[in-house]
JSON list of C-alpha atoms and ligand atoms in Angstrom, two decimals:
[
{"chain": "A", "resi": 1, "resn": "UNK", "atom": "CA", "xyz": [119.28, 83.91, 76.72]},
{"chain": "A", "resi": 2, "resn": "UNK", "atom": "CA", "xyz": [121.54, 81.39, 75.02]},
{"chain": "A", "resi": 3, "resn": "UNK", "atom": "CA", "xyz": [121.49, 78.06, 76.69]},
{"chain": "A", "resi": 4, "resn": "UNK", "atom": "CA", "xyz": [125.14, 76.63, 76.37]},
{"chain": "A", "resi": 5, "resn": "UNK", "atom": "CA", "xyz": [124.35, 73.00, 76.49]},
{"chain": "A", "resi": 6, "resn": "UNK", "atom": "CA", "xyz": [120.78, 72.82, 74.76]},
{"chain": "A", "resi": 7, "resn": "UNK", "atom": "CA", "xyz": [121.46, 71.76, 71.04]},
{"chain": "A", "resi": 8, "resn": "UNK", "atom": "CA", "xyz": [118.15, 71.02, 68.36]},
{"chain": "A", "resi": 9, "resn": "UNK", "atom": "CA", "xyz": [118.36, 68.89, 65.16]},
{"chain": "A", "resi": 10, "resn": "UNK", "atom": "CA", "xyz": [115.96, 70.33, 62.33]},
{"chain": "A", "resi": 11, "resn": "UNK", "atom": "CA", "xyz": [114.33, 69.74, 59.13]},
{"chain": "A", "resi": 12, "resn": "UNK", "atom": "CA", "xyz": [111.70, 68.24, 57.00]},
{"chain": "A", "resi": 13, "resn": "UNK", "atom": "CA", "xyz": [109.90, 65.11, 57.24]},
{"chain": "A", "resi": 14, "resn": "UNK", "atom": "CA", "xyz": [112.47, 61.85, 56.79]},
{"chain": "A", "resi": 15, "resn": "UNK", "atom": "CA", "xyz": [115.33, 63.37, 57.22]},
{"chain": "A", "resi": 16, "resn": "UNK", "atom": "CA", "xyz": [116.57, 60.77, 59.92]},
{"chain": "A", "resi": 17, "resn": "UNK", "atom": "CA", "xyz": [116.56, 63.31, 63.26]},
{"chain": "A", "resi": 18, "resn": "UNK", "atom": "CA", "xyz": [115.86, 60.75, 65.80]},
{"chain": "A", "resi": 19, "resn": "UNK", "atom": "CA", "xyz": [118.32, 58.70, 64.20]},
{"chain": "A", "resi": 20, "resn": "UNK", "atom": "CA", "xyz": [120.88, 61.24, 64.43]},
{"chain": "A", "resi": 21, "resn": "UNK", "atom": "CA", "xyz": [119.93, 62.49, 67.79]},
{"chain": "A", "resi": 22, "resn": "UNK", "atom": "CA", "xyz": [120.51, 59.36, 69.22]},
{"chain": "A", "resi": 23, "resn": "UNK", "atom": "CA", "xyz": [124.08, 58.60, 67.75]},
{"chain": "A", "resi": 24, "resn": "UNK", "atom": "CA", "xyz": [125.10, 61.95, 68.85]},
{"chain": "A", "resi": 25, "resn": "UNK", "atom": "CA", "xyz": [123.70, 61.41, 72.12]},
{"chain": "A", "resi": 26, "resn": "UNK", "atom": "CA", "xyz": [125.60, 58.55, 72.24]},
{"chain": "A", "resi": 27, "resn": "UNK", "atom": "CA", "xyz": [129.03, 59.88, 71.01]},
{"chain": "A", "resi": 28, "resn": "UNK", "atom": "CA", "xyz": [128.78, 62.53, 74.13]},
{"chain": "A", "resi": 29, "resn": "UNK", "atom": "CA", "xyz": [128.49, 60.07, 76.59]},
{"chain": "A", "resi": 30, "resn": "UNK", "atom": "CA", "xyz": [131.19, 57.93, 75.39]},
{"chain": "A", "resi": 31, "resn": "UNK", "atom": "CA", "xyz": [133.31, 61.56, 76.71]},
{"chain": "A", "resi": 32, "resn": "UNK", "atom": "CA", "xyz": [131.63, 61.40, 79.89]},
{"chain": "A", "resi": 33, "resn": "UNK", "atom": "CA", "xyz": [128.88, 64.14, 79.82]},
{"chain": "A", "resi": 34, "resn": "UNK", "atom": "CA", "xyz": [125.30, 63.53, 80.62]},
{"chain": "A", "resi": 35, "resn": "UNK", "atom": "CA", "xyz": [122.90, 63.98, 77.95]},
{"chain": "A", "resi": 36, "resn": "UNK", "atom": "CA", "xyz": [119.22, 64.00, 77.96]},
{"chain": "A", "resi": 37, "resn": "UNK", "atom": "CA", "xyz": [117.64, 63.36, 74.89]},
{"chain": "A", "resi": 38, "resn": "UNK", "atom": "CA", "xyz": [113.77, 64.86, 74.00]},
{"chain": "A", "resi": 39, "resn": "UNK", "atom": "CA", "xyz": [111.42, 65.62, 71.16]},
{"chain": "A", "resi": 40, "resn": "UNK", "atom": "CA", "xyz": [108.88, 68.10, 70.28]},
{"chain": "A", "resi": 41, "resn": "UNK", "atom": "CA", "xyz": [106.24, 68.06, 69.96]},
{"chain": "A", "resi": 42, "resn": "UNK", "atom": "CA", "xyz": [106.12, 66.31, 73.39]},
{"chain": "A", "resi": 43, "resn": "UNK", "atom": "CA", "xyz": [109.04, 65.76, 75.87]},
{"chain": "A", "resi": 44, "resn": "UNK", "atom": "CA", "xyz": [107.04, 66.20, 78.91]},
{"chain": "A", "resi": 45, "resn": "UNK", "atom": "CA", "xyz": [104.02, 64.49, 79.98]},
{"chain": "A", "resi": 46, "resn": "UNK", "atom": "CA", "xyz": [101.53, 67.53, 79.14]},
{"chain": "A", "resi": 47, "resn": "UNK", "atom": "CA", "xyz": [103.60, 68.25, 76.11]},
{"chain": "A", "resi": 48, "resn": "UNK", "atom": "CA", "xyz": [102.73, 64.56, 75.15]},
{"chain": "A", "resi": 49, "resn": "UNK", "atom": "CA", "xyz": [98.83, 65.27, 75.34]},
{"chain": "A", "resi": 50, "resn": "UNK", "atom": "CA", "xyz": [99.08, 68.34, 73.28]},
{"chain": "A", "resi": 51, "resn": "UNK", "atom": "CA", "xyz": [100.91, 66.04, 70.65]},
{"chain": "A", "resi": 52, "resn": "UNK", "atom": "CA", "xyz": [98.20, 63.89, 70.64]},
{"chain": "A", "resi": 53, "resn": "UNK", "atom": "CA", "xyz": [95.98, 67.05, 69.03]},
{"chain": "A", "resi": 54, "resn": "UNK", "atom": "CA", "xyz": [98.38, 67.91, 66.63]},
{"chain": "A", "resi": 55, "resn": "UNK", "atom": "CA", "xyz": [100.09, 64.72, 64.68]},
{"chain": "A", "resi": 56, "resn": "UNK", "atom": "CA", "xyz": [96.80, 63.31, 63.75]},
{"chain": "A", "resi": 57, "resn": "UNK", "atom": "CA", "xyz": [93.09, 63.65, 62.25]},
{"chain": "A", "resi": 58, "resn": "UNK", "atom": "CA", "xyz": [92.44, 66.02, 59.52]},
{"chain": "A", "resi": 59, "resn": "UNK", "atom": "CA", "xyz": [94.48, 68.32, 57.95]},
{"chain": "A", "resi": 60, "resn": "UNK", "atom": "CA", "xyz": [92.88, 71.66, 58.33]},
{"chain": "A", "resi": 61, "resn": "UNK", "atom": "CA", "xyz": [91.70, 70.66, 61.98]},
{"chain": "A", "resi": 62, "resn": "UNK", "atom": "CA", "xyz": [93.43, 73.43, 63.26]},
{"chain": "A", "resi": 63, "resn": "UNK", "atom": "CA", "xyz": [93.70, 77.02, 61.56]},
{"chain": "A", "resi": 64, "resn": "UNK", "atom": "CA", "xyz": [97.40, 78.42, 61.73]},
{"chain": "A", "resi": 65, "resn": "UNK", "atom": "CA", "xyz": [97.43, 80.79, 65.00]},
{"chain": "A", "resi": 66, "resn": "UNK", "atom": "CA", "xyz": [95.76, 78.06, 66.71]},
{"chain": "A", "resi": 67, "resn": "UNK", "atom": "CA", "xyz": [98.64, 76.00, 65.99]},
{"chain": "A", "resi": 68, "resn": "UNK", "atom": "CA", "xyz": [101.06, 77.90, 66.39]},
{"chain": "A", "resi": 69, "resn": "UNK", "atom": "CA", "xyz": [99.49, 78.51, 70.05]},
{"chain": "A", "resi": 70, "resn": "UNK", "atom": "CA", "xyz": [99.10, 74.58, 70.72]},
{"chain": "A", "resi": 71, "resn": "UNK", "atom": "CA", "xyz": [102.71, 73.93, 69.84]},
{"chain": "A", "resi": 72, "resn": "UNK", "atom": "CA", "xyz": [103.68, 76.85, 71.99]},
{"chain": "A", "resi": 73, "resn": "UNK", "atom": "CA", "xyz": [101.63, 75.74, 74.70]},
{"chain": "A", "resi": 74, "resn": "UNK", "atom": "CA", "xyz": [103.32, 72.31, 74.39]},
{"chain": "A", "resi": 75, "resn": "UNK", "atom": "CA", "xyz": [106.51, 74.21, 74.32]},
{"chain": "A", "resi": 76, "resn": "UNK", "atom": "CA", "xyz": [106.73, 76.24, 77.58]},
{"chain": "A", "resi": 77, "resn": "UNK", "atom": "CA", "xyz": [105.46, 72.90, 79.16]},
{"chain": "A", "resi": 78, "resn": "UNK", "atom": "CA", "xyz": [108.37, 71.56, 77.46]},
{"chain": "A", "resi": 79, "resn": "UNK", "atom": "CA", "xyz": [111.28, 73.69, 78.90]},
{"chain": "A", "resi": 80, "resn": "UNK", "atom": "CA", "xyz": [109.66, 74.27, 82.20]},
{"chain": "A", "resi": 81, "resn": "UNK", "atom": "CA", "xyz": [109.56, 70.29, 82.97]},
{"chain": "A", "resi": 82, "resn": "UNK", "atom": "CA", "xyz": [111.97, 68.65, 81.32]},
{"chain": "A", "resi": 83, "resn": "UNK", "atom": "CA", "xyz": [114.47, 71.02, 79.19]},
{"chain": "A", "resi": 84, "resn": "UNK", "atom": "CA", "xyz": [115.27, 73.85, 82.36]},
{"chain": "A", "resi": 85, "resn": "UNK", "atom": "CA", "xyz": [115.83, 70.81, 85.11]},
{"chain": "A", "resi": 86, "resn": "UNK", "atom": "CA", "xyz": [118.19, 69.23, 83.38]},
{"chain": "A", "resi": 87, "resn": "UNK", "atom": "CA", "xyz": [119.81, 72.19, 82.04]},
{"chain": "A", "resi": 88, "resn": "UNK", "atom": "CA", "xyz": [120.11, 73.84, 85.67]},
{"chain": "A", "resi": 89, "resn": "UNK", "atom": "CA", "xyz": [121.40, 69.76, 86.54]},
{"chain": "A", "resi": 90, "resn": "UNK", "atom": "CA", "xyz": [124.70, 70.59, 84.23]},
{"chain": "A", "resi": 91, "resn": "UNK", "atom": "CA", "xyz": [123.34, 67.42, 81.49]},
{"chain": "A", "resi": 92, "resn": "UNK", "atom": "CA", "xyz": [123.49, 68.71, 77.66]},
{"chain": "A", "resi": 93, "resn": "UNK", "atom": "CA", "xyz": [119.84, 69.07, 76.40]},
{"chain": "A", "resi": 94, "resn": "UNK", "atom": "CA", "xyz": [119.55, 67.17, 72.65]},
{"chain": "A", "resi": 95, "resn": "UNK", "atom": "CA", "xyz": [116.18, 68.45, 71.09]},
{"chain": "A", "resi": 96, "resn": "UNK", "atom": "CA", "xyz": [114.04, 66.85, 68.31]},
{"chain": "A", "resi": 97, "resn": "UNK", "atom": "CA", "xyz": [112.51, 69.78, 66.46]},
{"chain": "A", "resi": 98, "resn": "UNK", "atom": "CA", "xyz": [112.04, 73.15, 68.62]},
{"chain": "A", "resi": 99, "resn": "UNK", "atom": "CA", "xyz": [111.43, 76.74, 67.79]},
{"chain": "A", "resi": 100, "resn": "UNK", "atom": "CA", "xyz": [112.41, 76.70, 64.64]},
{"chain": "A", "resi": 101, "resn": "UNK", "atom": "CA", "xyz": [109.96, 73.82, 63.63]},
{"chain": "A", "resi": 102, "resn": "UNK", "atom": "CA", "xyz": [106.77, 76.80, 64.30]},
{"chain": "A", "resi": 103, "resn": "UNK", "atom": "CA", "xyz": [108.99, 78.84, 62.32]},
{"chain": "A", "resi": 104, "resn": "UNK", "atom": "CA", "xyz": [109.31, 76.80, 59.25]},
{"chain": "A", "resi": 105, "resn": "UNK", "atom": "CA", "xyz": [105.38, 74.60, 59.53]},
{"chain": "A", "resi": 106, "resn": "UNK", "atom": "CA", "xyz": [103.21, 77.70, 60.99]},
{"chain": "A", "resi": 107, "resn": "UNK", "atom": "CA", "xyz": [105.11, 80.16, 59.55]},
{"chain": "A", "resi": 108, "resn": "UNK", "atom": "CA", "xyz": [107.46, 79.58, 55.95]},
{"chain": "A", "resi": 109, "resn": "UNK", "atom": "CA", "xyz": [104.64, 76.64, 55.15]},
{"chain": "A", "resi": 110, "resn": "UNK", "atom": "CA", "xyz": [101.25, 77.30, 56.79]},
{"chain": "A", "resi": 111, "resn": "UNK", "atom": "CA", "xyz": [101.52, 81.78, 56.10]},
{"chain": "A", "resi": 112, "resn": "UNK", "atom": "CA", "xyz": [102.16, 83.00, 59.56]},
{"chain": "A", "resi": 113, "resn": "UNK", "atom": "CA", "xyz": [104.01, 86.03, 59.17]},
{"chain": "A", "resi": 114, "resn": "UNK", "atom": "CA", "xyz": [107.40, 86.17, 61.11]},
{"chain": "A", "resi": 115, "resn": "UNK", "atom": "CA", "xyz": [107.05, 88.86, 63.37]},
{"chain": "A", "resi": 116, "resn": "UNK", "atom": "CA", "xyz": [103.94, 86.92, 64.97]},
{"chain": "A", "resi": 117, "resn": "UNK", "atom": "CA", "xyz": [105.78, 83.89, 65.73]},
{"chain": "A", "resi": 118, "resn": "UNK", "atom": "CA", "xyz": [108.45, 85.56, 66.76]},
{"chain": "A", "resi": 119, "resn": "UNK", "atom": "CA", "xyz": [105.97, 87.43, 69.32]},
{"chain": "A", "resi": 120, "resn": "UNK", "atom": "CA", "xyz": [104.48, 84.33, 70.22]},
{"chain": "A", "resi": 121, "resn": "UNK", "atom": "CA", "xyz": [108.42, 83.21, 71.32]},
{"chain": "A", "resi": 122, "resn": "UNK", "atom": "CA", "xyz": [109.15, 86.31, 73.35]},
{"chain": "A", "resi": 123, "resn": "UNK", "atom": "CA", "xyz": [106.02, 85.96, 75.25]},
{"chain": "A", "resi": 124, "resn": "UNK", "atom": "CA", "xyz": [106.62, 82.74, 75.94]},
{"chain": "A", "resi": 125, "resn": "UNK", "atom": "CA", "xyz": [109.86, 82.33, 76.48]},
{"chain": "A", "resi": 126, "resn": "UNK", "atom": "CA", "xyz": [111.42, 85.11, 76.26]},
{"chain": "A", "resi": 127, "resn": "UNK", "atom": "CA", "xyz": [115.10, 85.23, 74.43]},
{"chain": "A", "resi": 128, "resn": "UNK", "atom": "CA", "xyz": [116.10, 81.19, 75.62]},
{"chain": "A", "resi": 129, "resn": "UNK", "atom": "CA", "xyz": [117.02, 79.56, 72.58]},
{"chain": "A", "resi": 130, "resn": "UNK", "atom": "CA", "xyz": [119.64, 76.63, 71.90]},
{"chain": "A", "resi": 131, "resn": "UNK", "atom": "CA", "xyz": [123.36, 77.06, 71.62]},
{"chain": "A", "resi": 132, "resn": "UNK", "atom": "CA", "xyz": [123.59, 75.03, 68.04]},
{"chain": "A", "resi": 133, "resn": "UNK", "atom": "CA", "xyz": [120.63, 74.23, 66.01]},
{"chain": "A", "resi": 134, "resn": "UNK", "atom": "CA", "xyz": [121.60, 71.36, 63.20]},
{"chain": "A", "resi": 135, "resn": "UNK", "atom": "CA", "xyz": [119.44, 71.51, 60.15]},
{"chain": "A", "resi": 136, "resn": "UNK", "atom": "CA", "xyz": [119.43, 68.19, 58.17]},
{"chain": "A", "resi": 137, "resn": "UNK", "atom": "CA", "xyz": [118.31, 69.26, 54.75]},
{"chain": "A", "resi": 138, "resn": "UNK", "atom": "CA", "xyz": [117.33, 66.60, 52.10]},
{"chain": "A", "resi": 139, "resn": "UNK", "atom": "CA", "xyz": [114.55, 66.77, 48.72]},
{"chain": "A", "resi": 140, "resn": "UNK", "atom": "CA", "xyz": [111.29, 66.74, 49.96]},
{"chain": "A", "resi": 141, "resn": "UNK", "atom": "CA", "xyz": [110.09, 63.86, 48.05]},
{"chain": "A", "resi": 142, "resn": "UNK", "atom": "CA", "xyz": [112.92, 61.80, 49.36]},
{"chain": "A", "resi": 143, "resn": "UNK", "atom": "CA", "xyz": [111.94, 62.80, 52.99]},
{"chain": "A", "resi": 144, "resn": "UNK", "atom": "CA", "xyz": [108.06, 61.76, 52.18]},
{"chain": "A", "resi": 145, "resn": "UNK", "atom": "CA", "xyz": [109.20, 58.29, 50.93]},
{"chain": "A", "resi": 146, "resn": "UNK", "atom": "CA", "xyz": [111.52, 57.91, 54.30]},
{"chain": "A", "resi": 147, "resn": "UNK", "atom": "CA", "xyz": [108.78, 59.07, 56.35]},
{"chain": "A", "resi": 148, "resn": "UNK", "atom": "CA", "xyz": [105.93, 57.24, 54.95]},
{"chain": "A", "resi": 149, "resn": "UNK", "atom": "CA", "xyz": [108.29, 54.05, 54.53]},
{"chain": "A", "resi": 150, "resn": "UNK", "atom": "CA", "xyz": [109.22, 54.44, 58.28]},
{"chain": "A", "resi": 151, "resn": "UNK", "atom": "CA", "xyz": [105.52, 54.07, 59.25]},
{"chain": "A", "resi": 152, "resn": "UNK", "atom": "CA", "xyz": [106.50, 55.77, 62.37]},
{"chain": "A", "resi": 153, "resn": "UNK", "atom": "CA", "xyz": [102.95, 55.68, 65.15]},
{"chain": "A", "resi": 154, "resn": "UNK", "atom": "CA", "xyz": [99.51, 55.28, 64.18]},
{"chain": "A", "resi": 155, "resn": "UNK", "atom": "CA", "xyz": [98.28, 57.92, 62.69]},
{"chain": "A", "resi": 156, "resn": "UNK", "atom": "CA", "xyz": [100.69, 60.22, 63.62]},
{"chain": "A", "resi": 157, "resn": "UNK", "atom": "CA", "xyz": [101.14, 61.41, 59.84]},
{"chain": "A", "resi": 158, "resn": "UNK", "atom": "CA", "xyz": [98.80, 64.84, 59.85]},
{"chain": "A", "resi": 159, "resn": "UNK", "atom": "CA", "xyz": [101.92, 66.92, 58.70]},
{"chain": "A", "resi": 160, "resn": "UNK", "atom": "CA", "xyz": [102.96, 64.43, 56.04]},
{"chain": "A", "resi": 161, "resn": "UNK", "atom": "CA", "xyz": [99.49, 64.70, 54.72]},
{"chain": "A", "resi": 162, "resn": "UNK", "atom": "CA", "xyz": [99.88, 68.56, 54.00]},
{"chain": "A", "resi": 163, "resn": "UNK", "atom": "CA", "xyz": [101.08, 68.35, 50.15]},
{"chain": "A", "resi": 164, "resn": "UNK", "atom": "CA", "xyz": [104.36, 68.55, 48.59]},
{"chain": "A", "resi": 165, "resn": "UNK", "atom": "CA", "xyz": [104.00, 72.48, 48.18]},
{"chain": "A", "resi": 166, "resn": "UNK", "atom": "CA", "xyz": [103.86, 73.00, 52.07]},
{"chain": "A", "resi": 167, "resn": "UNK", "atom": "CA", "xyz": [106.87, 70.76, 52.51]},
{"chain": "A", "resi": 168, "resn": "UNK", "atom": "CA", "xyz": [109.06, 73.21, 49.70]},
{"chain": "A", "resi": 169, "resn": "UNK", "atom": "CA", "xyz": [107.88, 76.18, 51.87]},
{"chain": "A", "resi": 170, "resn": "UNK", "atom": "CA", "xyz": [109.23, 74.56, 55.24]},
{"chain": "A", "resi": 171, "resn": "UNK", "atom": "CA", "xyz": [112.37, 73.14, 53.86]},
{"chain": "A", "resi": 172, "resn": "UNK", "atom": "CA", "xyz": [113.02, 76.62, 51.66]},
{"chain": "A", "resi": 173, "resn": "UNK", "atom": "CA", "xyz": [112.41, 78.02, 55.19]},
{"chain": "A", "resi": 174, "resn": "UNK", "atom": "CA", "xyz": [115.03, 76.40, 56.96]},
{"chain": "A", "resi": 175, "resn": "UNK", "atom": "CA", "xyz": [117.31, 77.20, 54.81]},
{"chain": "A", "resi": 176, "resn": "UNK", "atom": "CA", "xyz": [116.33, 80.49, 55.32]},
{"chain": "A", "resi": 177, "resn": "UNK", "atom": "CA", "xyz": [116.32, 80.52, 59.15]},
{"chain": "A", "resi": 178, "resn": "UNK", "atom": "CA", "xyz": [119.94, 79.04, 58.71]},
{"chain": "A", "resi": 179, "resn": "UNK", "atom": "CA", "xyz": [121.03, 82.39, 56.82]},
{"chain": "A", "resi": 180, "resn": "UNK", "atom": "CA", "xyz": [119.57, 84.67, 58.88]},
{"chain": "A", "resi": 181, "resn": "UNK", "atom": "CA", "xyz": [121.10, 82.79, 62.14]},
{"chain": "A", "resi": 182, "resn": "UNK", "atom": "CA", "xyz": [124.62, 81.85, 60.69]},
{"chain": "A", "resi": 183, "resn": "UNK", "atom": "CA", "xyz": [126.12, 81.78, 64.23]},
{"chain": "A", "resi": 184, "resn": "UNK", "atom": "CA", "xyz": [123.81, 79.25, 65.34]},
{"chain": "A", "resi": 185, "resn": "UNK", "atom": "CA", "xyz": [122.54, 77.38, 62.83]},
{"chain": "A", "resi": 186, "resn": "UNK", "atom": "CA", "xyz": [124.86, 74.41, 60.69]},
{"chain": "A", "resi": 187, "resn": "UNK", "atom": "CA", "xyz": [122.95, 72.74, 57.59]},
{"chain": "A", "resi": 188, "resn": "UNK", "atom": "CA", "xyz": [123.87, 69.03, 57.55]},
{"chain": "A", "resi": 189, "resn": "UNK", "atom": "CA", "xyz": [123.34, 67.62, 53.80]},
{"chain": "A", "resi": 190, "resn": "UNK", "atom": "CA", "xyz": [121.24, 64.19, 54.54]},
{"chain": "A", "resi": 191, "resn": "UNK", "atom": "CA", "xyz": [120.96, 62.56, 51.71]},
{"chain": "A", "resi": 192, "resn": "UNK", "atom": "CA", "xyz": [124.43, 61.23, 52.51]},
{"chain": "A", "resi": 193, "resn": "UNK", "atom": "CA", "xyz": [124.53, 57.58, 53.94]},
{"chain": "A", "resi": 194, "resn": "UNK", "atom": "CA", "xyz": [123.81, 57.69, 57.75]},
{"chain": "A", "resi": 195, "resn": "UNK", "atom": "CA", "xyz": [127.51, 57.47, 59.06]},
{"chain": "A", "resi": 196, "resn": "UNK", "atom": "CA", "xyz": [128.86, 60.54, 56.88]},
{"chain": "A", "resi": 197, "resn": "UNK", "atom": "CA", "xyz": [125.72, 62.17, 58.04]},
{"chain": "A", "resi": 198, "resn": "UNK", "atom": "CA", "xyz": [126.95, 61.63, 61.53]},
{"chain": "A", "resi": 199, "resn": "UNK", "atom": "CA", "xyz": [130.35, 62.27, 60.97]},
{"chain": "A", "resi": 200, "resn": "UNK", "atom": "CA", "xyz": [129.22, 65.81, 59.74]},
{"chain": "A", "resi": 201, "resn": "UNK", "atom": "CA", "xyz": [127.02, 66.18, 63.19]},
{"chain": "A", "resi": 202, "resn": "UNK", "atom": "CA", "xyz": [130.30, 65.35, 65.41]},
{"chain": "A", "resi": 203, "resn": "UNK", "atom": "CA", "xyz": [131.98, 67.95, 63.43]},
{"chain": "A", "resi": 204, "resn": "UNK", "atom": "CA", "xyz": [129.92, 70.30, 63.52]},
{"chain": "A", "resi": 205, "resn": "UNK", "atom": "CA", "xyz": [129.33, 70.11, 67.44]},
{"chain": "A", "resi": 206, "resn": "UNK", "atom": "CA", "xyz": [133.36, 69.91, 68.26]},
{"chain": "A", "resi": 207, "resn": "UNK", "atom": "CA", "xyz": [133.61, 73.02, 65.91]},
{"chain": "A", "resi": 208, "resn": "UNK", "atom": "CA", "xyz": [130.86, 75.06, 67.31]},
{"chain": "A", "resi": 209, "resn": "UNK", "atom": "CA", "xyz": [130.78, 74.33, 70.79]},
{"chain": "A", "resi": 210, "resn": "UNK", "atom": "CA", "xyz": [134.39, 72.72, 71.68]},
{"chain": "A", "resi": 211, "resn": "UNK", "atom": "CA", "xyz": [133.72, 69.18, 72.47]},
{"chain": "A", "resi": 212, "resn": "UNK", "atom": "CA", "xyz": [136.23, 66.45, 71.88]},
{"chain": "A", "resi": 213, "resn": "UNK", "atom": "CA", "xyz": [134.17, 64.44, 69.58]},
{"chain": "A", "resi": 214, "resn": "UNK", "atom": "CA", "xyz": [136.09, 61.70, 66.84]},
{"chain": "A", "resi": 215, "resn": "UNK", "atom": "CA", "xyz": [136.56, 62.64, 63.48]},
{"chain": "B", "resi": 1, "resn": "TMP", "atom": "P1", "xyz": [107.86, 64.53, 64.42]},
{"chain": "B", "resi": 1, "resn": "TMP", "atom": "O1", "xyz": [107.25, 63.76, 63.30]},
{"chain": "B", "resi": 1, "resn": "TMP", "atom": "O2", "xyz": [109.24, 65.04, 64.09]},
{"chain": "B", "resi": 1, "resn": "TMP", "atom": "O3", "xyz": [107.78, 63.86, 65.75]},
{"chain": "B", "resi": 1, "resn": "TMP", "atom": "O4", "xyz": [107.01, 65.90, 64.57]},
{"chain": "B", "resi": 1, "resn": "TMP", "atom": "C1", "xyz": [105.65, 65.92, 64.49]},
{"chain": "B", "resi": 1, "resn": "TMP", "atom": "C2", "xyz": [105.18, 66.92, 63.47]},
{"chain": "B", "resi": 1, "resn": "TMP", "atom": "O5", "xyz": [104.94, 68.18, 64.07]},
{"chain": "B", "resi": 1, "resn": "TMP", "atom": "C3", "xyz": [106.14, 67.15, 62.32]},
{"chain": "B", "resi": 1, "resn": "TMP", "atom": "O6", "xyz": [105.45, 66.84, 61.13]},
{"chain": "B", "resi": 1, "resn": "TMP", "atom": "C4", "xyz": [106.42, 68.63, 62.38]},
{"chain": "B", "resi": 1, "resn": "TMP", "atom": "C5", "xyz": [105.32, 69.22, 63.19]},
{"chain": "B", "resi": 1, "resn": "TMP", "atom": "N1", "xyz": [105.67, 70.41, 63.99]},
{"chain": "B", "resi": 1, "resn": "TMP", "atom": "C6", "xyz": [105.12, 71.65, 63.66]},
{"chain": "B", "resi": 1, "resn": "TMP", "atom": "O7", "xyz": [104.37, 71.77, 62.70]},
{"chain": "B", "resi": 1, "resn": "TMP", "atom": "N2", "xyz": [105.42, 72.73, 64.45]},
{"chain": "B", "resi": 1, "resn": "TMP", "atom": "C7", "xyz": [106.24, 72.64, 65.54]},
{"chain": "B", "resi": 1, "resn": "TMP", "atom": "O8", "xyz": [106.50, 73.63, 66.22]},
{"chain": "B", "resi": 1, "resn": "TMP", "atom": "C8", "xyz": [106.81, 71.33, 65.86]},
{"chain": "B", "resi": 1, "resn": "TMP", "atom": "C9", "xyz": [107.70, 71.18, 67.06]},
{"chain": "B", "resi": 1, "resn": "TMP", "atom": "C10", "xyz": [106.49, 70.26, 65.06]}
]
């Protein structure tokens, strides 16, 4: 099922998501609605944990399934804490990275094929997925430099660590995800400077979903 008010920002590394998530959290409040804002990995206190096993140490620590099974694990944690609650509570749901993230790191960048992931979601969670996912799409070497210029937490920079081919997979794979899903799926071009990156965000979200955001 389609949850109306859970929206997801997307994309490579760098690309400026939390940034973004907060600004448009921000912008829906100034209309009044309640917004909770979350990440993935993480978002819930045993989602957190399972983070902890999959942003650092080394790179092949984990083979793909595996992976794909901790993030998932993290996942359903996820929605049935945090994401459901507030979603049954009438607040809008504003995700950092969900699904689609396994989709494009397990699957477009680490091999998984599709149809197992996709498995992996129905078991798990059956057909919930967000009303509006944004994809902020940028070159991955530009992403790399935000990222590793960021800092961002100790040792928290497994992923980055993967090689510049694995980053073309995932962000060729987003783009990809974004055809195959037109109706909920925008691509936001971020390598614009942060306010006309928001600007596109607002318009997207008053477009696709109705809300009276400013131009
Ligand atoms: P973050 O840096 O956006 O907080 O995310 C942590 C890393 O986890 C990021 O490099 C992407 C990766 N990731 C996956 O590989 N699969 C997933 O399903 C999710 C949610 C994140």
């Amino acid at each position: 099922m389609t949850a109306p008010r859970f929206i997801t920002l997307e994309g490579g590394e760098g690309a400026g998501k939390s940034t973004h998530l907060r600004r448009l959290g921000e912008s829906m409040r100034a209309l009044g609605e309640t917004v909770v804002l979350t990440r993935e990995p993480g978002g819930s206190e045993g989602a957190e944990q399972i983070r902890a096993l999959l942003v650092g140490g080394a790179v092949n620590r984990w083979e793909p399934v595996t992976e794909a099974l901790l993030h998932y694990a993290a996942r359903r944690d996820h929605v049935e804490r945090t994401i459901r609650p507030a979603l049954d509570a009438g607040s809008w749901v504003l995700c950092d990275r969900f699904a689609d993230s396994t989709m494009a790191y397990q699957g477009y960048g680490q091999g998984l094929a599709r149809d197992r992931i996709e498995a992996l979601h129905r078991i798990v969670l059956g057909e919930f997925k967000p009303a509006l996912t944004l994809i902020l799409d940028l070159p991955v070497e530009e992403g790399l430099i935000r990222a590793r210029g960021r800092g961002g937490a100790a040792g928290e920079d497994r992923y980055e660590r993967m090689g510049p081919g694995f980053h073309e997979r995932l962000r060729a794979g987003f783009l990809d995800i974004a055809v195959r899903e037109p109706a909920r799926c925008v691509i936001i071009e971020a390598t614009r400077p942060v306010e006309a990156v928001a600007a596109a965000i607002r318009a997207a979200v008053r477009e696709r979903l109705g809300l009276g955001l400013p131009a």
